[in-house]
Short mmCIF file of C-alpha atoms in Angstrom, two decimals:
data_model
loop_
_atom_site.label_atom_id
_atom_site.label_comp_id
_atom_site.label_asym_id
_atom_site.label_seq_id
_atom_site.Cartn_x
_atom_site.Cartn_y
_atom_site.Cartn_z
CA MET B 105 -25.88 -17.14 -14.72
CA ILE B 106 -23.62 -15.95 -17.55
CA LYS B 107 -20.55 -15.97 -15.34
CA LYS B 108 -21.38 -19.50 -14.15
CA ALA B 109 -21.69 -20.67 -17.76
CA GLY B 110 -18.34 -19.02 -18.46
CA LYS B 111 -16.71 -20.89 -15.58
CA LEU B 112 -18.11 -24.22 -16.76
CA PHE B 113 -16.99 -23.61 -20.33
CA THR B 114 -13.51 -22.58 -19.16
CA THR B 115 -13.16 -25.80 -17.19
CA ALA B 116 -14.33 -27.82 -20.20
CA TYR B 117 -11.78 -26.09 -22.45
CA LEU B 118 -8.93 -26.66 -19.99
CA LEU B 119 -9.88 -30.33 -19.64
CA LEU B 120 -9.77 -30.67 -23.43
CA ILE B 121 -6.31 -29.12 -23.70
CA PHE B 122 -4.72 -30.69 -20.61
CA GLY B 123 -6.53 -34.01 -20.94
CA VAL B 124 -6.79 -34.77 -24.68
CA TYR B 125 -4.31 -32.58 -26.53
CA PRO B 126 -1.11 -34.33 -25.29
CA PHE B 127 -2.43 -37.68 -26.59
CA TYR B 128 -3.69 -36.42 -29.95
CA MET B 129 -1.81 -37.75 -32.97
CA LYS B 130 -2.63 -38.23 -36.62
CA GLN B 131 -0.85 -40.98 -38.51
CA GLY B 132 1.53 -41.41 -35.60
CA TYR B 133 4.60 -39.22 -35.86
CA VAL B 134 3.87 -38.25 -39.47
CA ASP B 135 3.57 -34.43 -39.42
CA ILE B 136 3.04 -34.51 -35.67
CA GLY B 137 3.81 -30.81 -35.34
CA LYS B 138 1.12 -29.95 -37.86
CA ALA B 139 -1.37 -32.33 -36.27
CA LYS B 140 -0.76 -30.95 -32.77
CA TYR B 141 -1.00 -27.36 -33.98
CA HIS B 142 -4.25 -27.93 -35.85
CA PHE B 143 -5.82 -29.58 -32.83
CA PHE B 144 -4.85 -26.73 -30.54
CA ILE B 145 -5.58 -23.81 -32.85
CA TYR B 146 -8.91 -25.10 -34.17
CA SER B 147 -10.10 -25.98 -30.66
CA SER B 148 -8.95 -22.63 -29.31
CA LEU B 149 -10.35 -20.48 -32.12
CA ALA B 150 -13.71 -22.22 -31.80
CA ALA B 151 -13.62 -21.69 -28.04
CA ALA B 152 -12.52 -18.08 -28.51
CA GLY B 153 -15.81 -17.27 -30.20
CA ILE B 154 -17.75 -18.51 -27.18
CA PHE B 155 -15.36 -16.82 -24.76
CA THR B 156 -15.81 -13.53 -26.64
CA LEU B 157 -19.59 -13.75 -26.41
CA ILE B 158 -19.37 -14.46 -22.69
CA SER B 159 -16.99 -11.53 -22.25
CA VAL B 160 -19.31 -9.17 -24.14
CA PHE B 161 -22.30 -10.22 -22.01
CA LEU B 162 -20.29 -9.71 -18.83
CA ALA B 163 -19.10 -6.30 -20.01
CA LEU B 164 -22.69 -5.27 -20.79
CA GLN B 165 -23.76 -6.54 -17.39
CA SER B 166 -21.06 -4.44 -15.75
CA PHE B 167 -22.12 -1.38 -17.72
CA TYR B 168 -25.72 -1.93 -16.65
CA GLN B 169 -24.61 -2.12 -13.00
CA TRP B 170 -22.70 1.12 -13.44
CA LEU B 171 -25.76 2.86 -14.89
CA LYS B 172 -27.98 1.46 -12.17
CA LYS B 173 -25.74 2.50 -9.28
CA ARG B 174 -24.44 5.70 -10.92
CA ARG B 175 -20.90 4.92 -9.93
CA LEU B 176 -17.97 3.00 -11.31
CA HIS B 177 -18.66 -0.57 -10.25
CA LEU B 178 -17.16 -2.71 -12.95
CA ILE B 179 -16.33 -6.37 -12.46
CA ASP B 180 -12.79 -7.56 -11.87
CA TRP B 181 -12.35 -7.93 -15.64
CA ASN B 182 -11.23 -4.33 -15.70
CA LYS B 183 -8.56 -4.57 -13.00
CA LEU B 184 -5.25 -4.95 -14.79
CA SER B 185 -2.16 -6.34 -13.10
CA ALA B 186 1.43 -5.82 -14.25
CA VAL B 187 1.27 -9.24 -15.93
CA ASP B 188 -1.92 -8.22 -17.76
CA LEU B 189 -0.30 -5.03 -19.05
CA PHE B 190 2.78 -6.87 -20.28
CA VAL B 191 0.61 -9.45 -22.07
CA ILE B 192 -1.34 -6.66 -23.79
CA MET B 193 1.84 -4.87 -24.85
CA TYR B 194 3.42 -8.13 -26.00
CA ALA B 195 0.37 -8.90 -28.16
CA ALA B 196 0.55 -5.39 -29.63
CA GLU B 197 4.28 -5.82 -30.31
CA ILE B 198 3.68 -9.16 -32.09
CA PHE B 199 1.13 -7.44 -34.32
CA ILE B 200 3.44 -4.49 -35.03
CA SER B 201 6.23 -6.93 -35.86
CA TYR B 202 3.87 -8.59 -38.36
CA VAL B 203 2.87 -5.27 -39.94
CA PHE B 204 6.50 -4.26 -40.56
CA SER B 205 7.69 -7.75 -41.49
CA ASP B 206 9.12 -8.45 -44.94
CA PHE B 207 7.83 -12.02 -44.55
CA GLN B 208 4.18 -11.49 -43.65
CA GLU B 209 2.97 -14.77 -45.13
CA GLU B 210 5.45 -16.65 -42.95
CA ALA B 211 4.77 -14.47 -39.91
CA LEU B 212 1.01 -14.98 -40.05
CA TRP B 213 0.93 -18.72 -39.35
CA GLY B 214 4.58 -19.45 -38.67
CA THR B 215 7.21 -21.69 -40.24
CA GLU B 216 5.96 -24.98 -41.64
CA GLY B 217 6.07 -27.63 -38.93
CA TRP B 218 6.42 -25.08 -36.08
CA TYR B 219 3.52 -22.63 -36.46
CA MET B 220 4.64 -20.16 -33.80
CA GLY B 221 3.32 -17.22 -35.82
CA LEU B 222 1.01 -14.27 -35.20
CA VAL B 223 -2.19 -16.32 -35.05
CA LEU B 224 -0.98 -18.68 -32.34
CA LYS B 225 0.67 -16.02 -30.19
CA LEU B 226 -2.29 -13.63 -30.27
CA THR B 227 -4.53 -16.59 -29.43
CA LEU B 228 -2.36 -17.40 -26.41
CA CYS B 229 -2.46 -13.79 -25.21
CA ALA B 230 -6.25 -13.73 -25.55
CA PHE B 231 -6.62 -17.02 -23.69
CA TYR B 232 -4.44 -15.79 -20.88
CA PHE B 233 -7.14 -13.16 -20.25
CA PHE B 234 -10.07 -15.51 -20.76
CA ILE B 235 -8.67 -18.05 -18.28
CA SER B 236 -7.51 -15.47 -15.74
CA ARG B 237 -10.99 -13.91 -15.60
CA LEU B 238 -13.28 -16.90 -15.92
CA TRP B 239 -11.62 -19.95 -14.38
CA ASP B 240 -12.98 -20.79 -10.92
CA GLY B 241 -10.08 -23.00 -9.78
CA ASN B 242 -11.85 -26.31 -10.31
CA ARG B 243 -9.43 -28.94 -8.96
CA ILE B 244 -10.46 -31.52 -11.55
CA VAL B 245 -8.35 -29.58 -14.06
CA TRP B 246 -5.22 -29.98 -11.94
CA TYR B 247 -5.82 -33.68 -11.32
CA THR B 248 -6.46 -34.26 -15.03
CA ALA B 249 -3.29 -32.39 -15.96
CA PHE B 250 -1.21 -34.47 -13.56
CA ALA B 251 -2.80 -37.80 -14.50
CA VAL B 252 -2.43 -37.21 -18.24
CA SER B 253 1.07 -35.74 -18.13
CA GLY B 254 2.13 -38.60 -15.86
CA ALA B 255 0.79 -41.09 -18.40
CA VAL B 256 2.61 -39.23 -21.19
CA PHE B 257 5.87 -39.37 -19.22
CA ALA B 258 5.37 -43.08 -18.51
CA LEU B 259 4.88 -43.75 -22.23
CA GLY B 260 8.10 -41.86 -22.93
CA LEU B 261 9.99 -43.92 -20.37
CA LEU B 262 8.67 -47.17 -21.83
CA ASP B 263 9.42 -46.05 -25.38
CA ARG B 264 13.02 -45.40 -24.39
CA PHE B 265 13.23 -49.08 -23.45
CA SER B 266 11.53 -50.24 -26.65
CA ILE B 267 8.27 -51.08 -24.88
CA HIS B 268 5.74 -49.59 -27.28
CA LEU B 269 2.19 -49.67 -25.93
CA ILE B 270 0.94 -47.59 -28.87
CA PRO B 271 1.75 -48.80 -32.41
CA LEU B 272 2.91 -45.78 -34.42
CA GLU B 273 4.34 -44.96 -37.85
CA ILE B 274 8.01 -44.04 -38.40
CA ARG B 275 9.10 -45.38 -35.03
CA GLN B 276 12.54 -43.92 -34.25
CA PRO B 277 14.49 -43.45 -30.98
CA GLU B 278 14.30 -39.65 -31.41
CA PHE B 279 10.50 -39.82 -31.15
CA ILE B 280 9.00 -40.85 -27.82
CA SER B 281 5.60 -40.91 -26.17
CA THR B 282 2.83 -39.01 -27.98
CA LEU B 283 4.74 -35.73 -28.21
CA GLY B 284 7.35 -36.08 -30.95
CA ASN B 285 11.11 -35.77 -30.64
CA ILE B 286 12.98 -35.47 -27.36
CA ASN B 287 13.18 -31.67 -27.52
CA TRP B 288 9.39 -31.48 -27.68
CA PHE B 289 9.13 -34.10 -24.94
CA SER B 290 11.54 -32.17 -22.69
CA GLY B 291 9.73 -28.91 -23.44
CA TYR B 292 6.39 -30.37 -22.33
CA LEU B 293 8.00 -31.95 -19.27
CA SER B 294 9.68 -28.68 -18.25
CA VAL B 295 6.27 -26.95 -18.04
CA LEU B 296 3.96 -29.62 -16.58
CA ALA B 297 6.26 -31.67 -14.35
CA PRO B 298 7.37 -28.79 -12.05
CA VAL B 299 3.79 -28.16 -10.94
CA GLY B 300 3.15 -31.77 -9.92
CA ILE B 301 6.58 -32.12 -8.29
CA CYS B 302 5.96 -28.95 -6.28
CA MET B 303 2.63 -30.33 -5.14
CA PHE B 304 4.47 -33.33 -3.69
CA LEU B 305 6.62 -30.95 -1.65
CA PHE B 306 3.69 -28.83 -0.47
CA GLN B 307 1.15 -31.59 0.27
CA ASN B 308 1.39 -32.66 3.91
CA LYS B 309 -2.22 -33.10 5.00
CA LYS B 310 -3.65 -35.90 2.88
CA ILE B 311 -1.60 -39.09 2.67
CA TYR B 312 -3.29 -40.37 -0.51
CA LEU B 313 -2.48 -37.11 -2.32
CA LYS B 314 1.11 -37.25 -1.06
CA LEU B 315 1.36 -40.76 -2.50
CA PHE B 316 -0.23 -39.66 -5.79
CA TYR B 317 2.20 -36.77 -6.20
CA GLY B 318 5.09 -38.98 -5.09
CA ILE B 319 4.37 -41.51 -7.86
CA TYR B 320 4.00 -38.63 -10.32
CA THR B 321 7.35 -37.23 -9.20
CA ILE B 322 9.17 -40.54 -9.65
CA ILE B 323 7.69 -41.05 -13.13
CA SER B 324 8.61 -37.47 -14.10
CA PHE B 325 12.18 -37.88 -12.85
CA MET B 326 12.61 -41.25 -14.58
CA ALA B 327 11.21 -39.92 -17.84
CA GLY B 328 13.47 -36.87 -17.72
CA LEU B 329 16.57 -38.89 -16.83
CA SER B 330 16.02 -41.45 -19.59
CA GLN B 331 14.90 -39.35 -22.57
CA GLY B 332 18.45 -38.53 -23.73
CA GLY B 333 18.57 -34.73 -24.02
CA ASP B 334 21.15 -32.85 -21.96
CA SER B 335 18.95 -29.75 -21.63
CA ILE B 336 16.88 -31.58 -19.02
CA PHE B 337 19.65 -30.92 -16.49
CA LEU B 338 19.03 -27.19 -16.76
CA PHE B 339 15.47 -28.03 -15.81
CA PHE B 340 16.64 -30.11 -12.83
CA ALA B 341 19.03 -27.38 -11.69
CA ALA B 342 16.33 -24.70 -11.84
CA LEU B 343 13.80 -26.98 -10.13
CA PHE B 344 15.98 -27.86 -7.15
CA PHE B 345 17.34 -24.33 -6.80
CA MET B 346 13.86 -22.80 -6.70
CA LEU B 347 12.44 -25.47 -4.42
CA PHE B 348 15.26 -25.05 -1.90
CA TRP B 349 14.61 -21.29 -1.96
CA ILE B 350 10.90 -21.86 -1.33
CA SER B 351 11.35 -24.70 1.18
CA LEU B 352 12.96 -22.28 3.64
CA GLU B 353 9.47 -20.89 4.30
CA LYS B 354 8.14 -23.94 6.19
CA GLU B 355 9.71 -26.69 8.26
CA THR B 356 7.73 -29.45 6.56
CA TRP B 357 8.70 -28.16 3.13
CA PHE B 358 12.37 -27.98 4.15
CA ARG B 359 12.28 -31.54 5.45
CA ASP B 360 10.50 -32.91 2.37
CA TYR B 361 12.95 -31.13 0.07
CA PHE B 362 15.52 -33.75 1.05
CA LEU B 363 12.98 -36.49 0.45
CA LEU B 364 12.66 -35.03 -3.03
CA ILE B 365 16.43 -35.33 -3.51
CA PHE B 366 16.12 -38.97 -2.45
CA LEU B 367 13.36 -39.55 -5.02
CA TRP B 368 15.55 -38.02 -7.74
CA GLY B 369 18.48 -40.27 -6.87
CA PHE B 370 16.15 -43.25 -6.51
CA SER B 371 14.65 -42.53 -9.93
CA ALA B 372 18.09 -42.39 -11.54
CA GLN B 373 19.01 -45.72 -9.99
CA ALA B 374 15.68 -47.21 -11.08
CA VAL B 375 16.54 -46.30 -14.68
CA ARG B 376 19.99 -47.80 -14.07
CA LEU B 377 18.41 -51.09 -13.01
CA MET B 378 16.19 -51.06 -16.09
CA ARG B 379 19.30 -50.67 -18.25
CA VAL B 380 21.00 -53.56 -16.38
CA PHE B 381 18.06 -55.96 -16.69
CA MET B 382 17.08 -54.83 -20.21
CA PRO B 383 20.49 -54.00 -21.76
CA ASP B 384 19.37 -54.56 -25.34
CA ARG B 385 16.18 -52.56 -25.05
CA TYR B 386 17.58 -49.10 -24.28
CA ASN B 387 17.40 -47.52 -27.71
CA TYR B 388 19.24 -44.22 -27.47
CA ASP B 389 22.83 -42.97 -27.49
CA THR B 390 24.57 -43.42 -24.13
CA ASN B 391 27.11 -40.65 -24.73
CA ASN B 392 25.14 -37.99 -22.88
CA LEU B 393 24.46 -36.68 -19.38
CA CYS B 394 21.29 -38.73 -19.00
CA ALA B 395 23.18 -41.98 -19.52
CA TYR B 396 25.97 -40.81 -17.23
CA ALA B 397 23.61 -39.78 -14.43
CA THR B 398 21.62 -43.01 -14.55
CA GLY B 399 24.75 -45.14 -14.70
CA SER B 400 26.71 -43.28 -12.04
CA ASN B 401 27.09 -43.70 -8.29
CA ILE B 402 26.79 -39.91 -7.95
CA THR B 403 23.01 -40.10 -8.15
CA LEU B 404 23.10 -43.02 -5.73
CA ALA B 405 25.09 -40.86 -3.30
CA ALA B 406 22.62 -38.00 -3.80
CA GLY B 407 19.74 -40.31 -2.92
CA VAL B 408 21.49 -41.61 0.20
CA PHE B 409 22.34 -38.06 1.26
CA GLY B 410 18.73 -36.97 0.77
CA ILE B 411 17.18 -39.80 2.78
CA LEU B 412 19.71 -39.39 5.62
CA ILE B 413 19.01 -35.67 6.00
CA TYR B 414 15.28 -36.31 5.70
CA GLY B 415 15.50 -38.95 8.42
CA MET B 416 17.49 -36.66 10.72
CA LEU B 417 15.01 -33.80 10.29
CA SER B 418 12.06 -36.15 10.88
CA TRP B 419 13.67 -37.62 14.01
CA LYS B 420 14.47 -34.23 15.56
CA LYS B 421 12.29 -33.52 18.56
CA GLU B 422 12.62 -29.77 18.66
CA LYS B 423 11.07 -27.56 16.00
CA LEU B 424 13.39 -26.32 13.29
CA PHE B 425 13.06 -22.56 13.13
CA LEU B 426 14.46 -20.36 10.39
CA ASN B 427 13.93 -16.70 11.13
CA ALA B 428 13.85 -13.98 8.50
CA HIS B 429 17.54 -13.16 8.94
CA VAL B 430 18.64 -16.77 8.48
CA LYS B 431 16.46 -17.20 5.40
CA LYS B 432 17.79 -13.99 3.89
CA THR B 433 21.39 -15.04 4.57
CA VAL B 434 20.89 -18.51 3.06
CA ARG B 435 19.27 -17.06 -0.05
CA LYS B 436 22.11 -14.56 -0.48
CA ALA B 437 24.54 -17.46 -0.23
CA MET B 438 22.54 -19.34 -2.90
CA VAL B 439 22.77 -16.39 -5.28
CA LEU B 440 26.50 -16.01 -4.64
CA LEU B 441 27.07 -19.72 -5.25
CA LEU B 442 25.08 -19.54 -8.47
CA LEU B 443 27.02 -16.52 -9.72
CA GLY B 444 30.29 -18.06 -8.56
CA GLY B 445 29.51 -21.26 -10.42
CA LEU B 446 28.77 -19.34 -13.62
CA ALA B 447 31.99 -17.34 -13.25
CA LEU B 448 34.00 -20.55 -12.70
CA TRP B 449 32.45 -22.16 -15.77
CA LEU B 450 33.27 -19.09 -17.87
CA LEU B 451 36.85 -19.12 -16.61
CA ILE B 452 37.37 -22.83 -17.32
CA SER B 453 35.60 -22.60 -20.69
CA GLY B 454 37.61 -19.54 -21.70
CA LEU B 455 40.92 -21.18 -20.82
CA ASN B 456 39.91 -24.40 -22.55
CA THR B 457 38.77 -22.56 -25.67
CA PHE B 458 41.90 -20.45 -26.14
CA THR B 459 44.69 -22.52 -24.57
CA GLY B 460 43.26 -25.99 -24.06
CA ILE B 461 42.92 -27.94 -20.81
CA PRO B 462 44.00 -31.60 -20.91
CA GLY B 463 40.93 -33.82 -20.88
CA LEU B 464 38.49 -31.05 -21.76
CA GLU B 465 39.56 -30.19 -25.32
CA GLN B 466 36.78 -32.28 -26.85
CA LYS B 467 34.08 -31.39 -24.30
CA SER B 468 31.71 -29.06 -26.13
CA PHE B 469 30.24 -27.81 -22.85
CA PHE B 470 33.60 -26.18 -22.06
CA LEU B 471 34.20 -24.66 -25.49
CA LEU B 472 33.03 -21.09 -26.12
CA ASN B 473 32.87 -21.47 -29.89
CA GLU B 474 30.63 -22.94 -32.58
CA ARG B 475 31.04 -26.43 -31.13
CA TRP B 476 29.47 -25.48 -27.79
CA GLY B 477 26.43 -27.52 -26.82
CA ASN B 478 26.59 -29.98 -29.72
CA GLY B 479 26.52 -27.22 -32.32
CA ARG B 480 24.34 -24.76 -30.45
CA GLY B 481 27.28 -22.36 -30.39
CA ALA B 482 27.04 -22.11 -34.17
CA ALA B 483 23.32 -21.32 -33.94
CA PHE B 484 24.00 -18.63 -31.31
CA SER B 485 26.75 -17.09 -33.43
CA ILE B 486 24.56 -17.01 -36.55
CA ALA B 487 21.72 -15.43 -34.57
CA PHE B 488 23.99 -12.64 -33.26
CA ASP B 489 25.45 -11.99 -36.71
CA SER B 490 21.99 -11.92 -38.28
CA PHE B 491 20.77 -9.47 -35.66
CA ARG B 492 23.67 -7.13 -36.39
CA GLN B 493 22.66 -7.05 -40.06
CA MET B 494 19.07 -6.05 -39.30
CA PRO B 495 17.82 -2.57 -40.27
CA PHE B 496 17.44 -0.24 -37.30
CA LEU B 497 13.63 -0.59 -37.17
CA HIS B 498 13.71 -4.38 -37.23
CA LYS B 499 16.21 -4.44 -34.38
CA PHE B 500 13.33 -3.17 -32.24
CA THR B 501 10.33 -4.84 -33.91
CA GLY B 502 11.93 -8.02 -35.23
CA VAL B 503 11.42 -9.68 -38.59
CA GLY B 504 8.09 -11.28 -37.65
CA ALA B 505 6.90 -14.08 -35.41
CA ASP B 506 8.52 -17.42 -36.32
CA CYS B 507 10.43 -15.83 -39.21
CA PHE B 508 13.91 -16.74 -37.90
CA SER B 509 14.51 -19.34 -40.59
CA VAL B 510 13.26 -17.39 -43.60
CA TYR B 511 15.22 -14.32 -42.49
CA VAL B 512 18.61 -15.87 -41.74
CA TYR B 513 18.54 -17.94 -44.92
CA SER B 514 17.80 -14.77 -46.90
CA LEU B 515 21.23 -13.39 -45.90
CA PRO B 516 23.82 -14.81 -48.33
CA ASP B 517 26.72 -14.95 -45.88
CA MET B 518 24.52 -16.48 -43.17
CA ALA B 519 23.15 -19.05 -45.62
CA VAL B 520 26.73 -20.19 -46.30
CA LYS B 521 27.46 -20.48 -42.56
CA LEU B 522 24.23 -22.40 -42.01
CA ARG B 523 25.06 -24.94 -44.69
CA GLU B 524 28.56 -25.35 -43.31
CA ALA B 525 27.30 -25.88 -39.77
CA PHE B 526 24.08 -27.84 -40.33
CA GLY B 527 24.27 -29.21 -43.85
CA ASN B 528 20.83 -29.88 -45.33
CA SER B 529 19.10 -29.62 -41.95
CA ARG B 530 17.06 -26.42 -41.67
CA LEU B 531 17.70 -24.21 -38.66
CA THR B 532 14.30 -22.84 -37.59
CA ASN B 533 15.42 -21.17 -34.35
CA ALA B 534 18.55 -20.27 -32.41
CA HIS B 535 18.01 -23.04 -29.84
CA ASN B 536 17.77 -20.28 -27.27
CA GLU B 537 14.42 -18.71 -26.39
CA LEU B 538 15.64 -15.13 -26.04
CA LEU B 539 17.94 -15.17 -29.07
CA THR B 540 15.13 -16.52 -31.22
CA CYS B 541 12.80 -13.87 -29.80
CA LEU B 542 15.42 -11.19 -30.51
CA ILE B 543 15.36 -12.08 -34.21
CA ASN B 544 11.62 -12.65 -34.50
CA GLU B 545 10.26 -9.89 -32.27
CA GLY B 546 13.24 -7.62 -31.70
CA ILE B 547 14.52 -5.90 -28.58
CA SER B 548 11.02 -4.76 -27.61
CA GLY B 549 9.69 -8.31 -27.94
CA VAL B 550 12.40 -9.71 -25.67
CA PHE B 551 11.76 -6.96 -23.10
CA LEU B 552 7.99 -7.51 -23.08
CA PHE B 553 8.20 -11.31 -23.07
CA MET B 554 10.56 -11.24 -20.11
CA GLY B 555 8.31 -8.62 -18.52
CA ILE B 556 5.48 -11.16 -18.57
CA MET B 557 7.66 -13.86 -17.05
CA VAL B 558 9.33 -11.72 -14.37
CA SER B 559 6.15 -9.96 -13.25
CA PHE B 560 4.27 -13.27 -13.08
CA VAL B 561 7.01 -14.96 -11.04
CA LYS B 562 7.28 -11.95 -8.77
CA LYS B 563 3.53 -11.96 -8.10
CA CYS B 564 3.44 -15.70 -7.47
CA MET B 565 6.44 -15.64 -5.13
CA LYS B 566 4.85 -12.83 -3.15
CA LYS B 567 1.59 -14.73 -2.58
CA GLY B 568 2.80 -18.32 -2.63
CA THR B 569 3.01 -18.87 1.14
CA ASP B 570 -0.74 -18.40 1.41
CA ASN B 571 -1.65 -20.17 -1.84
CA TYR B 572 1.12 -22.64 -2.63
CA ILE B 573 -0.10 -23.43 -6.15
CA LEU B 574 1.29 -19.99 -7.02
CA TYR B 575 4.73 -21.10 -5.85
CA ALA B 576 4.40 -24.12 -8.14
CA LEU B 577 3.53 -21.92 -11.11
CA ALA B 578 6.48 -19.60 -10.41
CA VAL B 579 8.76 -22.67 -10.47
CA CYS B 580 7.08 -23.76 -13.71
CA VAL B 581 8.01 -20.47 -15.44
CA ILE B 582 11.61 -20.58 -14.18
CA CYS B 583 12.00 -24.19 -15.34
CA TYR B 584 10.58 -23.32 -18.76
CA LEU B 585 13.03 -20.44 -19.20
CA SER B 586 15.96 -22.54 -17.95
CA ASN B 587 15.23 -25.42 -20.31
CA ASN B 588 14.81 -22.99 -23.20
CA MET B 589 18.24 -21.48 -22.67
CA VAL B 590 19.28 -24.24 -25.06
CA SER B 591 15.90 -25.12 -26.55
CA PHE B 592 12.87 -23.42 -28.10
CA GLU B 593 9.20 -22.56 -27.88
CA GLN B 594 6.84 -24.96 -29.64
CA VAL B 595 3.20 -26.03 -29.64
CA LEU B 596 3.67 -28.37 -26.67
CA ASN B 597 5.21 -25.95 -24.19
CA LEU B 598 4.29 -22.31 -24.91
CA PRO B 599 0.50 -22.91 -25.06
CA PHE B 600 0.57 -24.73 -21.72
CA LEU B 601 2.75 -22.01 -20.23
CA PHE B 602 0.28 -19.26 -21.13
CA LEU B 603 -2.70 -21.29 -19.93
CA LEU B 604 -0.95 -22.02 -16.63
CA MET B 605 -0.14 -18.34 -16.21
CA GLY B 606 -3.80 -17.56 -16.84
CA MET B 607 -4.75 -20.11 -14.19
CA GLY B 608 -2.20 -18.60 -11.81
CA SER B 609 -3.59 -15.11 -12.36
CA ALA B 610 -7.09 -16.47 -11.68
CA GLU B 611 -5.85 -17.98 -8.40
CA SER B 612 -4.18 -14.70 -7.48
CA ARG B 613 -7.31 -12.66 -8.22
CA ARG B 614 -9.44 -14.95 -6.08
CA TRP B 615 -6.98 -14.52 -3.23
CA ASP B 616 -7.12 -10.74 -3.61
CA ASP B 617 -10.88 -10.95 -3.23
#
């Protein structure tokens, strides 16, 4: 009875966060970060009290069963996976970082407007455990998450073309949908969209679900390709790399992978047509990769290529069979191509930085200096220099959760560099997940955070063939990390990531049973 109540309450909580939270705003975009944070943290802390009571009752029930049977017969709550252990150690490290922080007031709640402090991160760690132990896999949560995120993406697409269905204060091109600026929008998209897109690839039994996920995929692609931030292409690269890797497992997945390429190219061309027919409505800078991709014939060629290969594979009479050796060889080739591509980029960027390559001198992507990535190079450099100045203890524990800004501005030489690079704009993070974590939580924090991610992906990839939602969640984590190579954690991506990992662990535990 208690466990059933716990499952119902868990579903209700997830519906609140996945279904209502993305839409919640207060006074439009005025203090949207604060409004979003307050909604999430107040809802979660209230729910945490109920979750704790349920957990205590279940623990007492387990203890009673142990006494009754005179043997260790505890419920699954007590079986800890590698992911569980990393989450526990990460939570402990966050607390230790707070204890030794010189900026405890900042570390407790986090920097104003961001709120990625001790309270939020310990809450996320706790909810990972609550969800992983109590969620029963109710499909209504998934359908709600896809329907709501799809609506959020559609609003973002319409906003980019000055079609505002929701009247909001301080309307600016940098703010779209109900999420805030494009970095927040891309962060949310990089966590939620991969799951729905993967479901399109994996769904081959029910036509109406295939259609539903297909529409979701097109909306997600169009929203990503029109929002204006270049970081979205790291998301696309990670998504298609991981899905090709996974698609080798099944013939239908491999075939539909090329249909997915077609949908991506089709989506880019659909945005292109919108820009042609509504030339005065597109309200963002066109000097970026999004504008290039949606105005280029390259995406058209990609779409044609995808549909041709899909058609050939669908027309083939004989069954396409990839044995273990072939799959292993292809995946080795993928890794080599990835590493080769990185090495080539480093070579070109190095030559361009130190000697100059005609036509590339002004391309920040090929400059390994402070200009790289529209100024992200300066943020990276300042983060490295600030880390070097840390006391030995703080190099391992960090300066405190979300204390990047208050710490780097406390260093006189770094404060000068920050003003030179960013003027009056405040730098609150390094625009790189791991560099920001290195400052805030130290070497141990980076190790434990990546331990959570790697162990979760490893577990999901191992069990994904039998329960394909786990494959989707593994792709979700990789896409999040890829996007955040040049972006940051915030209240619209990290909370969803931890909840999804909790849901993935719940799915994995049920499969183990």
